[in-house]
Amino acid sequence: MTPMPADFFIKACKDNIDCGMRVIEALTEGATKVRELQLEAATEVHASTVATQKAIAACGDPAEMWKQYSQWMLANAQKSASYWQAIAQAMGETNAAVFKSLTDVAQQVQASSRLGDGDAAKVALTSMMDAAYKQWLDATREFYGASAVPFMFQPPVASPAKSGAARQGA
């Protein structure tokens, strides 16, 4: 029996909905992982801060105070690096799951197009999905690339009132 265009359309719709649901599931799981990492980090930082405040308050010697403070800062820097590494890993896993969902559908479309079932529609669908995923992946890479750049010190900007006064006095 020859497949009818309506059958192809219904199957394509079902496949797209299934793919969309898998993508949403992957994104939700990724967001949940990130939230759990944030909550764990916030709880840990709060406990560490309270303990350090108490330790500093109990210090009678400035050297001991700076030792406590320095140890706290070093530990926070190490925890921060670990935290961001865990966030990047969670986002990488999420991106991989989304990519897998999209490529599974694209492979199904390509496999069925080799069989001669509505080649033009399937190729168009594959091209559209590839282009959309590429845009999404590029935006994600740009976002994480920008967030990986260390913040540079920028000198404070003079207030307009002071610069206006300086211009009037000149």
XYZ file of C-alpha atoms in Angstrom:
170
model
C 0.000 0.000 0.000
C 1.321 3.431 -0.980
C 1.582 5.889 1.910
C -0.886 8.745 1.609
C 0.235 12.362 2.049
C -2.052 12.610 5.091
C -0.337 9.586 6.667
C 3.063 11.186 6.128
C 1.807 14.481 7.577
C 0.332 12.807 10.683
C 3.514 10.783 11.249
C 5.651 13.897 10.785
C 3.491 15.816 13.274
C 3.701 13.014 15.821
C 7.468 12.762 15.366
C 7.843 16.526 15.782
C 5.684 16.572 18.908
C 7.658 13.655 20.344
C 10.917 15.424 19.546
C 9.642 18.640 21.124
C 8.629 16.771 24.268
C 12.051 15.134 24.515
C 13.717 18.535 24.092
C 11.494 20.056 26.784
C 12.253 17.127 29.069
C 16.006 17.563 28.529
C 15.793 21.324 29.162
C 13.705 20.794 32.290
C 16.139 18.216 33.647
C 19.039 20.578 32.915
C 17.301 23.483 34.650
C 16.555 21.247 37.638
C 20.209 20.202 37.875
C 21.332 23.835 37.727
C 18.824 24.816 40.417
C 20.010 21.987 42.669
C 23.624 23.094 42.173
C 22.676 26.687 42.992
C 20.778 25.712 46.125
C 23.602 23.474 47.332
C 26.204 26.196 46.684
C 24.113 28.899 48.369
C 23.563 26.745 51.456
C 27.243 25.895 51.671
C 28.356 29.515 51.201
C 25.927 30.727 53.854
C 27.153 28.174 56.393
C 30.782 28.975 55.583
C 30.152 32.710 55.899
C 28.441 32.390 59.280
C 31.257 30.165 60.589
C 33.889 32.619 59.347
C 32.051 35.571 60.901
C 32.056 33.793 64.248
C 35.727 32.849 63.911
C 36.693 36.427 63.023
C 34.606 37.833 65.881
C 36.455 35.533 68.296
C 39.893 36.659 67.052
C 41.930 38.901 69.280
C 44.919 39.140 66.986
C 44.841 40.927 63.596
C 47.092 38.267 62.071
C 44.667 35.526 63.106
C 41.752 37.575 61.721
C 43.481 37.940 58.334
C 44.369 34.248 58.375
C 40.698 33.311 58.902
C 39.563 35.757 56.239
C 42.215 34.592 53.719
C 41.346 30.944 54.226
C 37.676 31.750 53.699
C 38.410 33.692 50.494
C 40.641 30.921 49.113
C 38.037 28.269 49.884
C 35.336 30.397 48.211
C 37.449 30.848 45.090
C 38.001 27.085 44.861
C 34.317 26.360 45.472
C 33.357 28.947 42.865
C 35.532 27.288 40.225
C 34.051 23.912 41.110
C 30.529 25.351 41.004
C 30.953 26.859 37.536
C 32.528 23.644 36.276
C 29.480 21.700 37.521
C 27.145 24.237 35.860
C 29.051 23.920 32.569
C 28.867 20.128 32.801
C 25.100 20.215 33.438
C 24.609 22.559 30.481
C 26.820 20.355 28.275
C 24.741 17.317 29.189
C 21.566 19.267 28.446
C 22.906 20.399 25.073
C 23.903 16.812 24.253
C 20.411 15.529 25.107
C 18.771 18.227 22.979
C 21.157 17.537 20.119
C 20.447 13.799 20.331
C 16.686 14.402 20.198
C 17.000 16.643 17.168
C 19.437 14.409 15.319
C 17.269 11.334 15.950
C 14.384 13.006 14.137
C 16.664 14.271 11.384
C 18.074 10.777 10.873
C 14.562 9.332 10.675
C 13.642 11.910 8.053
C 16.804 11.245 6.071
C 16.302 7.476 6.252
C 12.739 7.700 5.006
C 13.711 10.194 2.291
C 16.163 7.629 0.928
C 13.194 5.343 0.476
C 11.562 7.932 -1.811
C 8.703 9.041 0.471
C 8.157 12.737 -0.269
C 11.809 13.741 -0.604
C 11.275 17.472 -0.955
C 9.179 17.821 2.206
C 11.558 15.734 4.287
C 14.663 17.505 3.057
C 13.020 20.864 3.784
C 12.084 19.692 7.291
C 15.613 18.443 7.946
C 17.158 21.667 6.671
C 14.838 23.759 8.821
C 15.651 21.735 11.952
C 19.382 21.844 11.238
C 19.296 25.621 10.767
C 17.261 26.157 13.946
C 19.556 23.978 16.028
C 22.649 25.666 14.603
C 21.286 29.085 15.596
C 20.453 27.833 19.078
C 23.876 26.182 19.483
C 25.686 29.325 18.253
C 23.729 31.496 20.701
C 24.544 29.105 23.559
C 28.240 29.086 22.680
C 28.267 32.884 22.441
C 26.536 33.206 25.822
C 28.907 30.831 27.611
C 31.902 32.279 25.803
C 30.967 35.759 27.009
C 30.420 34.541 30.558
C 33.839 32.847 30.566
C 35.656 36.141 29.899
C 37.048 37.469 33.187
C 35.710 40.786 34.314
C 38.193 43.542 33.673
C 38.676 46.413 36.088
C 37.094 49.540 34.746
C 37.891 52.863 36.376
C 34.913 54.655 37.886
C 33.156 57.079 35.565
C 33.094 60.686 36.746
C 29.641 61.946 37.584
C 28.135 64.405 35.082
C 27.831 67.107 37.747
C 31.574 67.045 38.473
C 32.611 66.981 34.827
C 30.215 69.827 34.023
C 31.648 71.878 36.881
C 35.156 71.133 35.701
C 34.256 72.315 32.185
C 32.677 75.530 33.482
C 35.714 76.344 35.603
C 38.118 75.828 32.705
